[in-house]
Amino acid sequence: MRSRLALPIALIAAVSVAATACQSSSGKSSSDAAAKDAPKAASSVADYNPQPYDNIKDGGTYTTAGTFDDQGNPFNVNATLTASRVWSWYNADAITYSPTGEVQYNPDYYSDVKVSVEGGHQKVVLTINPKAVFNDGTPIDWTAIEATWKANNGSDKAYSASTTAGYDGITSVEKGVDAKQAVITFKGVDASWSSLFTTFLHPKAATVDNFNQAYVKKAHPEWGAGPYTVGSWDEHSGNITFVRNPKWWGKKGKLDKRVYVNLESAAAVNAFKNGQLDYTSAVDAESLKQIKGLAGTEIRSGGSPFEYSLNFNTKSPILSEKAVRQAIQESVDRPQIAKIQFQGLDYKEPLPGSAVLHSFQKGYQDNVSAVLKYAPDEARKTLDAAGWKPGSDGVRVKDGKKLEVGYTLLGDDALGKATAGALTAMLKQIGVRLVIKKADDADFSKILSERNFDLFLSGNRSMDPFAARYLCDFYCSDHDSNITGSGTPELNKEITATTEIADLDAQNAAVNEVEQKALQEYAFLPLFSGPSTYGVKKGLANVGATIFYSPLPETIGWQK
């Protein structure tokens, strides 16, 4: 399952609000002191009113904004974070993680897990709960694990898999002592194997056609399993209602209904204020101001494994030149972008320095600052040396062609427009004209799949703590999920080698070393991260800023 799910800047409202202290890389920014004084502990806090199952009331409804995305299969390359969240309400949640990333096995699916290494090769034996069954009556057994592996291991290019990383290191999935046991054998070792089977596919859902198309604007509750199933889905409005699943064998869901209402971010805040929603994300200072202090409301804010980055399309004619990409990155004042994004929010943290590790994780280091400094003067020199000379209108020219770069802006989001304006001014100073190209939110998947952009700002969320597993998603030249198209075969090999290190500390050290090389392609620039902040009705349990934790659906509800 893909752990990092691309999100357009216009959809930040649906997921998180972040604030960041400003890091100076030139020594001239007024933000130096802020960076030094930035509190680090705040980014590691989880805030979600944790309550044990027995302390949750039986009954009630939980309503938020959300809907089925175009692609509802979270293993598919075009799936988003929303798709993953909706999926978890009517499909298996077999492995989850604590807020800080410790592995948790769900005995309702995996009654026993054994991991061993023999002759340098890792073996994982999953014993599946004898009661586990898909909603259509098909037993959940080793064939579901096998089908999930085959759909995602890259051997059949017809599958539009989000990532093959990890799956491609498995040499076999076989039946164990009986059909309820899956024996997974790896070529070498995989320290992050648990992230491969947090959920799984019904064998029928794992054919090429169904994997790619069956979940496009459709739900398939018959192929699902869990405490809830789809009660209704209004294809016109996009609203979804989940109800208790009569075929569920584990602890029953506490809620009578889980409801998603299809609303835009601004409408969601208003709906929360009017009592129509039980939970909403505070996207900016204004939305936080609107919900703060409402009767019966709590503000829950904590760490976030989100990150928003500027992607450079290395396949576009103007950005195929590394010198141009480097100069643009040297001219981007990240502290200023962060200041725009989080004005009015009382939170500070260091700017993100990695695509795959977060500042609250063990092993994190700031790889961006190790290879890049904010230096417009150097950027001008870089362009001079590359033959781009200032034109009479201030825009550089080379071989009769102006240095104009497109910036794809989704939707009509105020923060998105302000960020585009700031980037325009920053690039103008070095002789680059930024051309804003507006697109609809609905075009998001198409823009990525067709790589129809020069510069594009998008976000990703880590669903688990394993950095090495996702390096390829960002930096491997042969991976569709690397939307920049950057990289080399040599770098691919170095990235892949990090996944073969069994010790997590040593693995993260190798990840940092390789990522610094990858960042010198100047195709990917982390911009800001920050906390997740939500307005939540008092009494709602196990909901809020959970960092890596995904509470099981049956544990979510109203506190007694």
XYZ file of C-alpha atoms in Angstrom:
560
model
C 0.000 0.000 0.000
C 1.349 3.372 -0.919
C 2.279 5.298 2.161
C 2.814 8.626 0.576
C -0.208 9.936 -1.228
C 0.065 13.002 -3.384
C -2.253 15.872 -2.522
C -2.639 19.192 -4.318
C -2.072 22.325 -2.271
C -5.733 23.213 -2.694
C -6.679 20.104 -0.745
C -4.601 20.885 2.335
C -7.868 21.792 3.996
C -8.874 18.177 3.870
C -5.878 16.949 5.731
C -3.886 19.288 7.900
C -2.771 22.710 8.906
C 0.903 23.278 9.379
C 3.140 26.003 10.715
C 6.858 26.236 10.547
C 9.694 28.278 11.856
C 11.893 29.803 9.243
C 15.312 28.548 8.410
C 17.885 30.892 6.924
C 20.358 29.448 4.497
C 22.063 32.664 3.452
C 22.743 34.207 6.842
C 20.734 37.275 5.835
C 17.200 36.215 6.658
C 15.369 37.749 9.581
C 14.140 34.243 10.326
C 17.423 32.948 11.766
C 16.390 33.478 15.361
C 13.033 31.848 14.789
C 14.696 28.743 13.436
C 17.036 28.485 16.394
C 14.247 29.010 18.899
C 11.748 26.719 17.182
C 10.273 24.240 19.654
C 10.883 20.684 18.509
C 8.733 18.811 21.007
C 5.480 20.243 19.670
C 5.862 18.422 16.376
C 5.955 15.029 18.097
C 2.770 15.448 20.147
C -0.256 13.254 19.451
C -3.616 14.731 20.466
C -6.661 12.542 19.808
C -8.416 11.760 23.126
C -7.241 8.121 23.344
C -9.865 5.930 25.004
C -10.092 2.150 25.496
C -12.817 0.260 23.653
C -14.854 -0.307 26.805
C -15.022 3.427 27.468
C -16.823 4.133 24.174
C -20.611 4.443 24.084
C -22.590 1.978 22.012
C -24.330 3.876 19.215
C -24.239 7.309 17.667
C -23.099 8.795 14.370
C -19.752 10.254 13.369
C -19.857 12.692 10.435
C -17.004 14.401 8.566
C -16.300 15.845 5.129
C -15.054 13.406 2.501
C -16.067 11.243 -0.437
C -14.922 8.458 -2.756
C -12.117 9.735 -4.951
C -11.768 8.973 -8.641
C -9.516 6.034 -7.716
C -10.609 4.241 -4.547
C -7.992 1.472 -4.566
C -5.197 2.664 -2.239
C -2.655 0.390 -3.941
C -3.187 2.240 -7.235
C -0.789 4.988 -8.287
C -3.652 7.463 -8.734
C -5.101 7.007 -5.249
C -5.029 9.873 -2.741
C -5.020 10.052 1.025
C -8.796 10.375 1.055
C -9.072 7.097 -0.834
C -6.921 5.376 1.768
C -9.006 6.722 4.643
C -12.319 5.753 3.080
C -10.934 2.302 2.200
C -10.061 1.605 5.822
C -13.702 1.954 6.872
C -14.846 -1.061 4.870
C -11.676 -3.082 4.284
C -9.100 -4.812 6.449
C -6.983 -2.853 8.932
C -4.646 -5.733 9.642
C -1.518 -3.856 10.763
C -1.397 -0.389 12.279
C 1.264 1.713 13.983
C 1.481 3.604 17.241
C 1.789 7.418 17.014
C 5.579 7.074 17.004
C 5.660 4.163 14.585
C 5.729 0.901 16.575
C 4.103 -2.022 14.747
C 0.697 -3.267 15.989
C -0.865 -6.476 14.654
C -4.655 -6.790 14.624
C -5.532 -10.304 15.877
C -8.906 -10.160 14.134
C -6.933 -10.639 10.910
C -3.465 -11.943 11.847
C -3.773 -14.234 14.862
C -0.036 -14.950 14.830
C 3.013 -13.403 13.145
C 6.471 -14.955 13.057
C 9.551 -13.386 11.456
C 12.835 -15.230 10.989
C 16.022 -14.993 8.913
C 17.589 -18.139 7.522
C 20.669 -18.085 5.307
C 20.369 -14.330 4.931
C 16.770 -14.537 3.678
C 13.820 -13.321 5.707
C 10.682 -15.401 6.155
C 7.388 -14.066 7.502
C 4.637 -16.480 8.512
C 1.193 -14.894 8.804
C -1.420 -17.058 10.500
C -4.812 -15.664 9.553
C -7.733 -15.651 11.966
C -9.855 -18.757 11.196
C -13.018 -16.603 11.345
C -11.745 -14.055 8.820
C -13.901 -13.906 5.692
C -14.636 -11.388 2.956
C -18.159 -10.056 2.770
C -18.968 -12.188 -0.278
C -18.236 -15.336 1.744
C -14.732 -15.962 0.368
C -12.394 -17.014 3.189
C -9.544 -14.599 3.876
C -6.535 -16.855 3.453
C -3.063 -17.020 1.966
C -4.402 -16.332 -1.530
C -5.312 -12.753 -0.523
C -1.695 -12.169 0.531
C -0.462 -13.774 -2.674
C -2.821 -11.713 -4.835
C -1.766 -8.471 -3.144
C 1.893 -9.333 -3.699
C 1.453 -10.226 -7.371
C -0.499 -7.046 -8.132
C 2.180 -4.841 -6.592
C 5.510 -6.537 -7.279
C 6.074 -4.987 -10.699
C 6.333 -8.268 -12.605
C 3.237 -7.359 -14.624
C 3.553 -3.779 -15.893
C -0.156 -3.673 -16.705
C -0.865 -3.014 -13.020
C -0.833 0.707 -12.203
C 0.707 0.073 -8.806
C 1.541 2.962 -6.514
C 4.815 1.385 -5.462
C 6.542 -1.928 -6.076
C 9.103 -1.256 -3.332
C 9.224 -4.170 -0.883
C 6.863 -6.329 -2.895
C 9.577 -6.749 -5.517
C 11.864 -8.168 -2.824
C 9.529 -11.088 -2.128
C 10.455 -14.289 -3.944
C 7.359 -16.295 -3.026
C 4.073 -16.340 -1.128
C 2.973 -19.865 -0.379
C 0.374 -21.818 1.539
C 1.568 -22.796 5.033
C 0.261 -25.604 7.220
C -3.178 -24.879 5.799
C -4.942 -22.243 3.690
C -5.135 -19.909 6.690
C -1.377 -19.495 6.780
C 0.726 -17.462 4.348
C 4.477 -18.018 4.157
C 6.266 -15.009 2.664
C 9.894 -15.446 1.605
C 12.167 -12.523 0.785
C 15.320 -12.199 -1.236
C 17.489 -10.872 1.567
C 15.820 -8.945 4.381
C 13.182 -6.236 4.631
C 13.010 -4.283 7.877
C 9.772 -2.605 6.768
C 7.885 -5.699 5.594
C 4.876 -4.898 7.815
C 4.025 -1.900 5.630
C 3.347 -4.245 2.700
C 0.362 -6.002 4.258
C -1.352 -3.436 6.473
C -4.363 -4.237 4.313
C -4.857 -6.612 1.396
C -6.930 -7.205 -1.701
C -9.675 -9.719 -2.346
C -8.276 -12.045 -5.049
C -11.075 -10.923 -7.371
C -10.030 -7.291 -6.885
C -6.447 -8.157 -7.811
C -6.941 -8.883 -11.512
C -5.398 -6.228 -13.754
C -8.734 -4.802 -14.891
C -10.222 -4.677 -11.415
C -7.040 -3.318 -9.811
C -6.932 -0.443 -12.300
C -10.620 0.235 -12.939
C -13.041 -1.468 -10.556
C -12.712 1.150 -7.813
C -12.916 4.188 -10.085
C -15.817 6.108 -8.554
C -17.142 2.816 -7.213
C -17.178 0.925 -3.939
C -17.002 -2.839 -3.751
C -18.227 -3.763 -0.279
C -18.599 -7.399 -1.342
C -14.787 -7.569 -1.599
C -14.297 -5.829 1.737
C -14.175 -6.953 5.363
C -14.335 -5.347 8.783
C -16.648 -3.966 11.439
C -18.343 -1.635 8.944
C -19.587 -1.883 5.399
C -21.130 0.498 2.887
C -24.692 1.347 3.830
C -25.283 3.873 1.062
C -23.307 5.830 -1.473
C -25.000 8.637 -3.362
C -23.154 8.820 -6.683
C -24.725 12.222 -7.378
C -23.783 13.992 -4.134
C -20.792 11.848 -3.255
C -22.066 11.269 0.284
C -21.239 7.926 1.902
C -22.697 6.146 4.919
C -21.013 3.172 6.563
C -23.027 0.910 8.858
C -22.181 -2.046 11.087
C -21.236 -5.139 9.129
C -23.387 -8.155 10.151
C -20.680 -10.477 8.774
C -17.940 -9.104 11.040
C -16.391 -11.631 13.422
C -14.476 -9.299 15.740
C -15.393 -6.566 18.201
C -18.402 -4.765 16.785
C -18.158 -1.145 15.757
C -19.339 1.242 18.440
C -21.018 3.623 15.997
C -24.399 3.112 14.372
C -23.217 5.104 11.369
C -20.053 6.636 9.954
C -20.965 9.375 7.465
C -18.879 11.218 4.877
C -20.427 14.380 3.411
C -18.924 15.669 0.178
C -17.961 19.274 0.971
C -15.211 21.679 -0.043
C -12.916 22.857 2.751
C -14.580 26.245 3.348
C -18.024 24.647 3.361
C -16.778 22.006 5.798
C -15.755 24.653 8.334
C -19.184 26.266 8.081
C -20.887 22.894 8.395
C -18.860 22.200 11.544
C -19.858 25.573 13.000
C -23.495 24.745 12.273
C -23.252 21.389 14.033
C -23.522 19.315 10.861
C -20.018 17.808 11.206
C -18.304 16.316 14.238
C -14.780 17.022 13.042
C -13.048 19.333 10.590
C -9.548 20.350 9.642
C -8.417 23.904 10.353
C -6.605 24.825 7.171
C -5.410 28.301 8.053
C -5.541 31.008 10.683
C -8.971 32.164 9.553
C -10.597 28.741 9.750
C -8.941 28.104 13.116
C -10.303 31.429 14.364
C -13.799 30.451 13.219
C -13.901 27.192 15.149
C -11.809 28.102 18.186
C -13.978 28.773 21.215
C -17.149 27.219 19.771
C -19.299 25.700 22.493
C -18.766 21.959 22.784
C -15.622 22.051 20.642
C -12.021 21.046 21.295
C -9.009 22.028 19.215
C -6.710 19.023 18.803
C -3.308 19.780 17.363
C -0.166 17.719 17.110
C 2.604 16.372 14.952
C 2.071 15.579 11.312
C 3.824 13.185 8.940
C 2.771 15.461 6.073
C 5.098 17.312 3.761
C 4.454 19.696 0.901
C 7.028 19.944 -1.852
C 7.744 21.667 -5.148
C 8.117 19.155 -7.977
C 10.191 19.947 -11.088
C 9.269 18.105 -14.292
C 12.680 17.139 -15.666
C 11.038 15.940 -18.886
C 9.734 19.397 -19.801
C 12.029 21.225 -22.249
C 12.791 24.181 -20.002
C 13.475 22.135 -16.847
C 15.442 19.356 -18.492
C 18.509 21.525 -17.834
C 19.835 20.860 -14.345
C 21.381 24.328 -14.045
C 17.953 25.919 -14.450
C 16.456 23.660 -11.793
C 19.318 24.395 -9.410
C 19.025 28.142 -9.906
C 15.287 28.080 -9.264
C 15.771 26.107 -6.054
C 18.490 28.502 -4.896
C 16.068 31.411 -5.413
C 13.140 29.919 -3.457
C 12.933 31.522 -0.011
C 11.368 28.604 1.893
C 10.929 30.582 5.130
C 8.878 33.151 3.231
C 6.665 30.434 1.722
C 6.145 28.990 5.185
C 5.314 32.435 6.566
C 2.588 32.832 3.953
C 1.139 29.397 4.582
C 0.942 29.681 8.329
C 0.386 33.327 9.102
C -1.571 33.725 12.310
C -0.837 30.257 13.655
C 1.039 29.951 16.928
C 3.372 27.122 15.964
C 6.981 26.816 14.856
C 9.187 23.990 13.705
C 12.237 23.460 11.500
C 11.638 23.335 7.768
C 11.485 19.807 6.321
C 14.822 18.386 5.290
C 13.828 15.026 3.839
C 11.159 13.413 1.702
C 11.013 10.245 3.780
C 11.938 11.087 7.374
C 10.330 13.647 9.680
C 11.919 15.773 12.367
C 10.149 13.816 15.127
C 11.573 10.496 13.899
C 14.714 8.785 15.049
C 17.361 8.956 12.335
C 16.109 12.189 10.762
C 18.584 14.731 9.456
C 18.218 17.841 7.311
C 19.397 16.610 3.934
C 18.027 19.618 2.051
C 20.241 22.085 3.909
C 23.223 19.800 3.375
C 23.010 20.276 -0.405
C 21.109 23.540 -0.947
C 21.268 27.110 0.336
C 18.966 30.028 -0.333
C 21.276 32.114 -2.494
C 19.747 34.259 -5.288
C 23.152 35.725 -6.119
C 24.526 32.224 -6.714
C 21.429 31.402 -8.737
C 22.162 34.298 -11.088
C 25.750 33.100 -11.508
C 24.493 29.572 -12.214
C 22.251 30.869 -15.012
C 25.005 33.119 -16.389
C 27.354 30.146 -16.609
C 24.665 28.084 -18.339
C 24.307 30.713 -21.071
C 21.059 32.316 -19.917
C 21.619 36.053 -20.337
C 19.366 38.834 -18.964
C 16.997 40.228 -21.584
C 15.816 43.820 -22.008
C 12.621 43.017 -20.057
C 14.514 41.308 -17.244
C 13.679 37.792 -18.439
C 16.721 35.726 -19.364
C 17.200 34.493 -22.899
C 19.212 31.659 -24.455
C 19.325 30.787 -28.153
C 16.429 33.171 -28.713
C 14.209 31.465 -26.125
C 12.947 33.192 -22.994
C 13.361 31.534 -19.598
C 9.665 31.045 -18.848
C 8.538 28.266 -16.512
C 4.969 27.092 -15.960
C 3.453 26.725 -12.500
C 0.273 24.650 -12.322
C -2.149 26.021 -9.736
C -5.125 23.912 -8.712
C -8.430 25.400 -7.694
C -9.114 28.836 -6.270
C -7.488 28.413 -2.881
C -6.268 31.712 -1.362
C -3.132 30.163 0.130
C -2.306 28.503 -3.156
C -2.625 31.794 -5.022
C -0.534 33.640 -2.449
C 2.186 31.002 -2.710
C 2.153 31.263 -6.509
C 2.509 35.033 -6.228
C 5.456 34.724 -3.878
C 7.220 32.225 -6.138
C 6.648 34.539 -9.103
C 8.384 37.397 -7.276
C 11.270 35.180 -6.116
C 11.999 33.836 -9.592
C 11.663 37.280 -11.187
C 14.681 38.421 -9.163
C 16.909 35.944 -11.000
C 15.405 36.521 -14.426
C 12.907 33.668 -14.587
C 9.311 34.390 -15.563
C 6.795 32.153 -13.809
C 3.678 31.545 -15.890
C 0.690 30.586 -13.735
C -1.439 27.868 -15.331
C -4.752 27.334 -13.578
C -6.393 23.919 -13.388
C -9.356 22.360 -11.603
C -8.959 20.165 -8.528
C -10.521 17.361 -10.534
C -7.556 17.455 -12.938
C -5.109 16.448 -10.208
C -4.665 12.783 -11.111
C -4.482 13.552 -14.823
C -1.802 16.209 -14.314
C 0.351 13.734 -12.442
C -0.230 10.672 -14.624
C 0.434 12.642 -17.829
C 3.210 14.710 -16.190
C 1.481 17.793 -17.561
C 3.336 20.497 -15.632
C 6.656 22.303 -15.240
C 6.421 23.120 -11.537
C 3.756 21.592 -9.307
C 3.200 21.856 -5.567
C 1.801 18.724 -3.927
C 1.749 17.027 -0.569
C 2.443 13.549 0.739
C 1.682 11.741 3.967
C 3.693 8.957 5.531
C 1.399 6.169 6.673
C 4.234 4.276 8.345
C 7.709 5.149 9.680
C 9.895 3.251 7.197
C 11.970 5.691 5.168
C 13.914 3.332 2.907
C 10.716 1.829 1.516
C 9.719 5.152 -0.059
C 12.966 6.542 -1.412
C 12.205 5.058 -4.825
C 8.773 6.646 -4.902
C 10.452 10.048 -4.902
C 13.805 9.509 -6.555
C 13.966 6.339 -8.722
C 14.023 7.186 -12.417
C 12.008 4.099 -13.340
C 9.094 4.634 -10.924
C 5.824 6.249 -12.041
C 5.370 7.700 -8.554
C 8.475 9.828 -9.098
C 6.503 12.556 -10.846
C 9.630 14.627 -11.499
C 11.101 11.958 -13.792
C 14.553 12.598 -12.332
C 17.252 10.125 -11.383
C 19.741 7.716 -12.904
C 20.146 3.923 -13.076
C 23.172 4.230 -10.790
C 21.176 6.145 -8.193
C 18.357 3.595 -8.466
C 20.803 0.868 -7.422
C 22.000 2.852 -4.407
C 18.424 3.548 -3.339
C 17.446 -0.106 -3.666
C 20.474 -1.139 -1.616
C 19.166 0.774 1.417
C 16.179 -1.572 1.603
C 18.524 -4.546 2.038
C 19.880 -3.314 5.382
C 18.277 -5.170 8.294
C 19.192 -2.747 11.091
C 16.857 0.270 11.018
C 19.429 2.712 12.420
C 21.991 1.695 9.804
C 19.277 1.766 7.166
C 18.253 5.334 8.013
C 21.891 6.445 7.936
C 22.192 5.008 4.424
C 18.904 6.655 3.431
C 20.234 10.068 4.444
C 23.442 9.556 2.486
C 21.628 8.510 -0.681
C 18.954 11.173 -0.396
C 21.600 13.883 -0.395
C 22.774 12.566 -3.753
C 19.201 12.435 -5.053
C 18.484 16.007 -3.981
C 21.422 17.149 -6.116
C 19.270 16.372 -9.139
C 17.435 19.570 -8.069
C 14.060 18.148 -9.050
C 12.330 17.951 -5.679
C 12.218 20.661 -3.003
C 10.475 20.124 0.375
C 8.806 23.409 1.349
C 6.799 23.050 4.543
C 5.299 20.539 6.926
C 3.806 21.297 10.342
C 1.112 20.054 12.711
C -2.306 18.642 12.064
C -4.956 20.832 13.673
C -8.615 19.913 13.971
C -11.845 21.120 15.479
C -13.520 18.175 17.216
C -16.770 17.876 19.141
C -16.069 17.153 22.781
C -16.411 13.516 23.691
C -15.314 12.141 20.338
C -12.704 9.497 21.137
C -9.650 8.313 19.216
C -9.883 11.086 16.619
C -7.496 13.951 15.965
C -3.761 14.430 15.493
C -2.510 10.837 15.617
C 0.829 11.108 13.700
C 1.434 7.497 12.498
C -1.478 6.003 14.423
C -4.616 4.905 12.569
C -7.198 3.933 15.213
C -9.202 0.849 14.274
C -12.701 1.817 13.092
C -14.366 -0.158 15.902
C -12.547 1.962 18.509
C -13.826 5.292 17.194
C -16.922 6.725 18.806
C -18.279 8.802 21.662
C -16.761 8.614 25.108
C -18.979 7.359 27.909
